[in-house]
């Protein structure tokens, strides 16, 4: 075999083997073959423009809504709040109602379709679409003053200091003269009269409609269902009526 044929066979054998590159090898980008630029295909459904979204929000702000606030009690006054928009919050509605009715804002609860409405929710988020909306108003505590409990006066006995006990009969008569028996009997009689008056006040409160309306509103708020709160309040009232008959 000549040297030329040996060199050719040796080079052919080397070409068949895989090329191994060192770990620190860096390729030169200038040696890459030239490629034509790639153009992305045109979208069949383009994204909506930002202008359309802003136009919808502007229309929501321009649309006026009139809210009718009707108390859960029949004796309350119905108040109408105008000049509202779909972006108005429940807090704004409660503020307007408190200014017109004079009720404390922190005790006012609004219900939409028998469900409590959060203060940070907007009318649009609650699903209001028309120009009018009706809320049910629930005032916690009835908006009235609580019944005051009469204080019962108690007469405390006079205690003598240790080591200074009276030795004679004159000091004993002086202690008796300071707290005479008729005065103590009078205080006990007044206390009994006030206790009976307090009991009469509780009975009158349970006979009135205001207490049961407050109980109905409290149960509706805790259960978040006006119907269930009404049923439970009726059960309590029937149980109280049976107890009075017994």
mmCIF file of C-alpha atoms in Angstrom:
data_model
loop_
_atom_site.group_PDB
_atom_site.id
_atom_site.type_symbol
_atom_site.label_atom_id
_atom_site.label_comp_id
_atom_site.label_asym_id
_atom_site.label_seq_id
_atom_site.Cartn_x
_atom_site.Cartn_y
_atom_site.Cartn_z
ATOM 1 C CA UNK A 1 0.000 0.000 0.000
ATOM 2 C CA UNK A 2 1.371 3.327 -0.960
ATOM 3 C CA UNK A 3 1.466 6.296 1.370
ATOM 4 C CA UNK A 4 -1.246 8.163 -0.539
ATOM 5 C CA UNK A 5 -3.760 5.338 -0.308
ATOM 6 C CA UNK A 6 -2.983 4.895 3.403
ATOM 7 C CA UNK A 7 -3.619 8.598 4.074
ATOM 8 C CA UNK A 8 -6.934 8.487 2.238
ATOM 9 C CA UNK A 9 -8.153 5.463 4.180
ATOM 10 C CA UNK A 10 -7.039 7.007 7.482
ATOM 11 C CA UNK A 11 -8.891 10.275 6.757
ATOM 12 C CA UNK A 12 -12.033 8.359 5.724
ATOM 13 C CA UNK A 13 -11.949 6.491 9.044
ATOM 14 C CA UNK A 14 -11.667 9.771 10.983
ATOM 15 C CA UNK A 15 -14.632 11.263 9.122
ATOM 16 C CA UNK A 16 -16.864 8.396 10.251
ATOM 17 C CA UNK A 17 -16.279 9.122 13.959
ATOM 18 C CA UNK A 18 -18.399 11.682 15.908
ATOM 19 C CA UNK A 19 -16.936 15.104 16.524
ATOM 20 C CA UNK A 20 -16.180 15.767 20.200
ATOM 21 C CA UNK A 21 -15.961 19.369 21.396
ATOM 22 C CA UNK A 22 -14.293 20.466 24.646
ATOM 23 C CA UNK A 23 -16.359 21.844 27.521
ATOM 24 C CA UNK A 24 -15.004 25.379 27.028
ATOM 25 C CA UNK A 25 -15.742 25.468 23.302
ATOM 26 C CA UNK A 26 -17.370 28.658 22.007
ATOM 27 C CA UNK A 27 -18.812 28.733 18.502
ATOM 28 C CA UNK A 28 -18.395 31.751 16.286
ATOM 29 C CA UNK A 29 -21.724 33.239 15.202
ATOM 30 C CA UNK A 30 -20.125 34.790 12.143
ATOM 31 C CA UNK A 31 -19.556 31.345 10.689
ATOM 32 C CA UNK A 32 -23.261 30.405 10.804
ATOM 33 C CA UNK A 33 -24.966 30.093 7.428
ATOM 34 C CA UNK A 34 -27.155 33.032 6.412
ATOM 35 C CA UNK A 35 -30.920 32.507 6.841
ATOM 36 C CA UNK A 36 -33.880 34.450 5.500
ATOM 37 C CA UNK A 37 -35.985 36.356 8.097
ATOM 38 C CA UNK A 38 -39.133 34.590 9.375
ATOM 39 C CA UNK A 39 -42.421 36.494 9.323
ATOM 40 C CA UNK A 40 -45.144 35.611 11.858
ATOM 41 C CA UNK A 41 -48.538 34.697 10.396
ATOM 42 C CA UNK A 42 -51.354 37.188 10.655
ATOM 43 C CA UNK A 43 -53.802 36.595 13.524
ATOM 44 C CA UNK A 44 -57.331 35.625 12.606
ATOM 45 C CA UNK A 45 -58.792 37.022 15.880
ATOM 46 C CA UNK A 46 -56.886 40.150 16.879
ATOM 47 C CA UNK A 47 -56.831 41.329 20.493
ATOM 48 C CA UNK A 48 -59.381 44.021 21.467
ATOM 49 C CA UNK A 49 -58.144 47.555 21.478
ATOM 50 C CA UNK A 50 -57.683 49.479 24.694
ATOM 51 C CA UNK A 51 -59.995 52.182 23.456
ATOM 52 C CA UNK A 52 -62.996 49.853 23.517
ATOM 53 C CA UNK A 53 -62.489 49.024 27.211
ATOM 54 C CA UNK A 54 -62.107 52.668 28.172
ATOM 55 C CA UNK A 55 -65.263 53.522 26.221
ATOM 56 C CA UNK A 56 -67.249 50.872 28.140
ATOM 57 C CA UNK A 57 -66.008 52.220 31.495
ATOM 58 C CA UNK A 58 -66.931 55.762 30.478
ATOM 59 C CA UNK A 59 -70.423 54.649 29.547
ATOM 60 C CA UNK A 60 -70.760 52.944 32.949
ATOM 61 C CA UNK A 61 -69.752 56.189 34.669
ATOM 62 C CA UNK A 62 -72.167 58.283 32.603
ATOM 63 C CA UNK A 63 -75.157 55.977 33.202
ATOM 64 C CA UNK A 64 -77.174 57.190 36.202
ATOM 65 C CA UNK A 65 -78.926 54.837 38.622
ATOM 66 C CA UNK A 66 -81.640 55.667 41.159
ATOM 67 C CA UNK A 67 -81.633 53.557 44.347
ATOM 68 C CA UNK A 68 -84.748 53.068 46.464
ATOM 69 C CA UNK A 69 -83.995 52.168 50.081
ATOM 70 C CA UNK A 70 -86.933 50.575 51.890
ATOM 71 C CA UNK A 71 -86.636 49.708 55.598
ATOM 72 C CA UNK A 72 -87.484 46.163 56.656
ATOM 73 C CA UNK A 73 -89.980 47.572 59.157
ATOM 74 C CA UNK A 74 -93.248 48.782 57.708
ATOM 75 C CA UNK A 75 -93.184 51.923 59.851
ATOM 76 C CA UNK A 76 -89.918 53.196 58.355
ATOM 77 C CA UNK A 77 -89.648 55.870 55.693
ATOM 78 C CA UNK A 78 -88.633 54.928 52.149
ATOM 79 C CA UNK A 79 -85.768 57.091 50.868
ATOM 80 C CA UNK A 80 -84.648 57.540 47.261
ATOM 81 C CA UNK A 81 -80.983 58.193 46.416
ATOM 82 C CA UNK A 82 -80.433 59.597 42.928
ATOM 83 C CA UNK A 83 -77.388 60.583 40.846
ATOM 84 C CA UNK A 84 -75.645 57.229 41.336
ATOM 85 C CA UNK A 85 -73.544 55.451 38.723
ATOM 86 C CA UNK A 86 -72.650 51.815 38.131
ATOM 87 C CA UNK A 87 -69.243 52.527 39.670
ATOM 88 C CA UNK A 88 -70.769 53.813 42.920
ATOM 89 C CA UNK A 89 -70.097 51.619 45.938
ATOM 90 C CA UNK A 90 -72.465 50.430 48.672
ATOM 91 C CA UNK A 91 -70.573 52.696 51.075
ATOM 92 C CA UNK A 92 -71.625 55.709 48.993
ATOM 93 C CA UNK A 93 -75.258 54.595 49.115
ATOM 94 C CA UNK A 94 -75.111 54.098 52.904
ATOM 95 C CA UNK A 95 -73.547 57.541 53.349
ATOM 96 C CA UNK A 96 -76.361 59.228 51.394
ATOM 97 C CA UNK A 97 -78.990 57.259 53.325
ATOM 98 C CA UNK A 98 -77.450 58.186 56.682
ATOM 99 C CA UNK A 99 -77.443 61.892 55.751
ATOM 100 C CA UNK A 100 -81.120 61.848 54.790
ATOM 101 C CA UNK A 101 -82.475 59.565 57.541
ATOM 102 C CA UNK A 102 -80.241 60.632 60.437
ATOM 103 C CA UNK A 103 -79.371 57.020 61.315
ATOM 104 C CA UNK A 104 -75.766 56.151 62.318
ATOM 105 C CA UNK A 105 -73.903 54.868 59.283
ATOM 106 C CA UNK A 106 -72.073 52.081 61.137
ATOM 107 C CA UNK A 107 -75.419 50.481 62.117
ATOM 108 C CA UNK A 108 -76.914 50.468 58.595
ATOM 109 C CA UNK A 109 -76.922 47.214 56.600
ATOM 110 C CA UNK A 110 -78.122 47.014 52.981
ATOM 111 C CA UNK A 111 -79.595 43.865 51.436
ATOM 112 C CA UNK A 112 -80.003 43.254 47.702
ATOM 113 C CA UNK A 113 -82.311 40.358 46.786
ATOM 114 C CA UNK A 114 -82.314 39.275 50.476
ATOM 115 C CA UNK A 115 -78.493 39.034 50.508
ATOM 116 C CA UNK A 116 -76.137 41.396 52.397
ATOM 117 C CA UNK A 117 -74.149 43.760 50.189
ATOM 118 C CA UNK A 118 -70.522 44.522 51.112
ATOM 119 C CA UNK A 119 -69.415 48.157 51.409
ATOM 120 C CA UNK A 120 -66.618 47.871 48.812
ATOM 121 C CA UNK A 121 -68.818 46.294 46.127
ATOM 122 C CA UNK A 122 -69.961 48.501 43.240
ATOM 123 C CA UNK A 123 -73.427 48.422 41.698
ATOM 124 C CA UNK A 124 -71.972 46.949 38.517
ATOM 125 C CA UNK A 125 -70.295 44.135 40.465
ATOM 126 C CA UNK A 126 -73.618 43.324 42.164
ATOM 127 C CA UNK A 127 -75.275 42.816 38.758
ATOM 128 C CA UNK A 128 -77.229 46.082 38.543
ATOM 129 C CA UNK A 129 -78.016 46.822 34.906
ATOM 130 C CA UNK A 130 -81.164 48.952 34.855
ATOM 131 C CA UNK A 131 -81.688 52.555 35.856
ATOM 132 C CA UNK A 132 -83.391 51.690 39.175
ATOM 133 C CA UNK A 133 -82.493 49.325 41.996
ATOM 134 C CA UNK A 134 -84.221 48.555 45.319
ATOM 135 C CA UNK A 135 -82.384 47.819 48.566
ATOM 136 C CA UNK A 136 -83.707 46.588 51.903
ATOM 137 C CA UNK A 137 -82.390 48.565 54.868
ATOM 138 C CA UNK A 138 -81.693 46.956 58.223
ATOM 139 C CA UNK A 139 -80.687 49.172 61.166
ATOM 140 C CA UNK A 140 -78.869 47.258 63.894
ATOM 141 C CA UNK A 141 -80.181 48.009 67.371
ATOM 142 C CA UNK A 142 -83.408 49.499 66.014
ATOM 143 C CA UNK A 143 -81.855 52.965 65.896
ATOM 144 C CA UNK A 144 -83.428 53.804 69.259
ATOM 145 C CA UNK A 145 -82.104 54.307 72.730
ATOM 146 C CA UNK A 146 -81.650 51.240 74.914
ATOM 147 C CA UNK A 147 -83.717 50.833 78.039
ATOM 148 C CA UNK A 148 -81.876 52.015 81.077
ATOM 149 C CA UNK A 149 -81.673 49.744 84.107
ATOM 150 C CA UNK A 150 -82.655 51.538 87.307
ATOM 151 C CA UNK A 151 -80.017 51.548 89.995
ATOM 152 C CA UNK A 152 -80.882 50.091 93.383
ATOM 153 C CA UNK A 153 -79.532 51.971 96.339
ATOM 154 C CA UNK A 154 -77.941 49.856 99.025
ATOM 155 C CA UNK A 155 -77.267 51.000 102.555
ATOM 156 C CA UNK A 156 -73.913 49.797 103.811
ATOM 157 C CA UNK A 157 -73.546 49.177 107.538
ATOM 158 C CA UNK A 158 -71.079 51.341 109.433
ATOM 159 C CA UNK A 159 -68.070 49.257 110.485
ATOM 160 C CA UNK A 160 -65.994 50.330 113.457
ATOM 161 C CA UNK A 161 -62.212 50.148 113.346
ATOM 162 C CA UNK A 162 -60.550 47.265 115.194
ATOM 163 C CA UNK A 163 -59.473 48.159 118.722
ATOM 164 C CA UNK A 164 -62.004 50.976 119.019
ATOM 165 C CA UNK A 165 -65.093 48.973 119.941
ATOM 166 C CA UNK A 166 -67.544 50.920 122.097
ATOM 167 C CA UNK A 167 -67.360 49.989 125.753
ATOM 168 C CA UNK A 168 -70.351 51.845 127.088
ATOM 169 C CA UNK A 169 -74.025 51.991 126.176
ATOM 170 C CA UNK A 170 -73.876 55.636 124.980
ATOM 171 C CA UNK A 171 -71.760 54.777 121.892
ATOM 172 C CA UNK A 172 -74.117 51.928 120.998
ATOM 173 C CA UNK A 173 -77.092 54.232 121.059
ATOM 174 C CA UNK A 174 -75.228 56.687 118.765
ATOM 175 C CA UNK A 175 -74.655 53.953 116.127
ATOM 176 C CA UNK A 176 -78.321 52.982 116.235
ATOM 177 C CA UNK A 177 -79.363 56.609 115.831
ATOM 178 C CA UNK A 178 -77.238 56.978 112.653
ATOM 179 C CA UNK A 179 -79.135 54.184 110.795
ATOM 180 C CA UNK A 180 -82.702 54.228 112.091
ATOM 181 C CA UNK A 181 -85.031 51.348 111.262
ATOM 182 C CA UNK A 182 -87.676 53.413 109.403
ATOM 183 C CA UNK A 183 -85.049 54.722 106.913
ATOM 184 C CA UNK A 184 -83.796 51.199 106.052
ATOM 185 C CA UNK A 185 -87.372 49.938 105.562
ATOM 186 C CA UNK A 186 -88.045 52.842 103.220
ATOM 187 C CA UNK A 187 -84.941 52.031 101.139
ATOM 188 C CA UNK A 188 -86.004 48.377 100.868
ATOM 189 C CA UNK A 189 -89.491 49.386 99.779
ATOM 190 C CA UNK A 190 -88.082 51.699 97.091
ATOM 191 C CA UNK A 191 -85.784 48.913 95.843
ATOM 192 C CA UNK A 192 -88.729 46.488 95.608
ATOM 193 C CA UNK A 193 -90.750 49.074 93.678
ATOM 194 C CA UNK A 194 -87.931 49.713 91.215
ATOM 195 C CA UNK A 195 -87.393 45.960 90.662
ATOM 196 C CA UNK A 196 -91.096 45.462 89.925
ATOM 197 C CA UNK A 197 -91.022 48.445 87.546
ATOM 198 C CA UNK A 198 -88.028 46.918 85.762
ATOM 199 C CA UNK A 199 -89.882 43.611 85.399
ATOM 200 C CA UNK A 200 -92.876 45.469 83.951
ATOM 201 C CA UNK A 201 -90.579 47.235 81.459
ATOM 202 C CA UNK A 202 -89.223 43.877 80.197
ATOM 203 C CA UNK A 203 -92.729 42.458 79.782
ATOM 204 C CA UNK A 204 -93.855 45.547 77.861
ATOM 205 C CA UNK A 205 -90.745 45.334 75.662
ATOM 206 C CA UNK A 206 -91.498 41.696 74.759
ATOM 207 C CA UNK A 207 -95.115 42.589 73.963
ATOM 208 C CA UNK A 208 -94.070 45.346 71.528
ATOM 209 C CA UNK A 209 -93.231 44.889 67.855
ATOM 210 C CA UNK A 210 -89.903 46.740 68.052
ATOM 211 C CA UNK A 211 -88.116 43.968 69.970
ATOM 212 C CA UNK A 212 -89.214 41.224 67.563
ATOM 213 C CA UNK A 213 -88.306 43.354 64.541
ATOM 214 C CA UNK A 214 -84.807 43.876 65.968
ATOM 215 C CA UNK A 215 -84.497 40.122 66.624
ATOM 216 C CA UNK A 216 -85.610 39.376 63.058
ATOM 217 C CA UNK A 217 -83.024 41.791 61.641
ATOM 218 C CA UNK A 218 -80.235 40.357 63.792
ATOM 219 C CA UNK A 219 -81.012 36.772 62.754
ATOM 220 C CA UNK A 220 -81.235 37.754 59.079
ATOM 221 C CA UNK A 221 -77.798 39.353 59.235
ATOM 222 C CA UNK A 222 -76.139 36.461 61.065
ATOM 223 C CA UNK A 223 -77.722 33.789 58.862
ATOM 224 C CA UNK A 224 -77.420 35.929 55.698
ATOM 225 C CA UNK A 225 -80.934 34.886 54.730
ATOM 226 C CA UNK A 226 -83.948 37.073 55.411
ATOM 227 C CA UNK A 227 -86.423 34.193 55.051
ATOM 228 C CA UNK A 228 -84.675 31.941 57.586
ATOM 229 C CA UNK A 229 -84.343 34.856 60.011
ATOM 230 C CA UNK A 230 -88.083 35.557 59.766
ATOM 231 C CA UNK A 231 -88.950 31.888 60.412
ATOM 232 C CA UNK A 232 -86.658 31.640 63.429
ATOM 233 C CA UNK A 233 -88.018 34.885 64.914
ATOM 234 C CA UNK A 234 -91.564 33.532 64.566
ATOM 235 C CA UNK A 235 -90.548 30.317 66.360
ATOM 236 C CA UNK A 236 -89.131 32.329 69.289
ATOM 237 C CA UNK A 237 -92.253 34.491 69.449
ATOM 238 C CA UNK A 238 -94.597 31.468 69.448
ATOM 239 C CA UNK A 239 -92.547 29.835 72.225
ATOM 240 C CA UNK A 240 -92.796 33.019 74.301
ATOM 241 C CA UNK A 241 -96.573 33.169 73.719
ATOM 242 C CA UNK A 242 -97.019 29.556 74.875
ATOM 243 C CA UNK A 243 -94.972 30.272 77.992
ATOM 244 C CA UNK A 244 -97.184 33.255 78.846
ATOM 245 C CA UNK A 245 -100.337 31.159 78.448
ATOM 246 C CA UNK A 246 -98.907 28.444 80.688
#
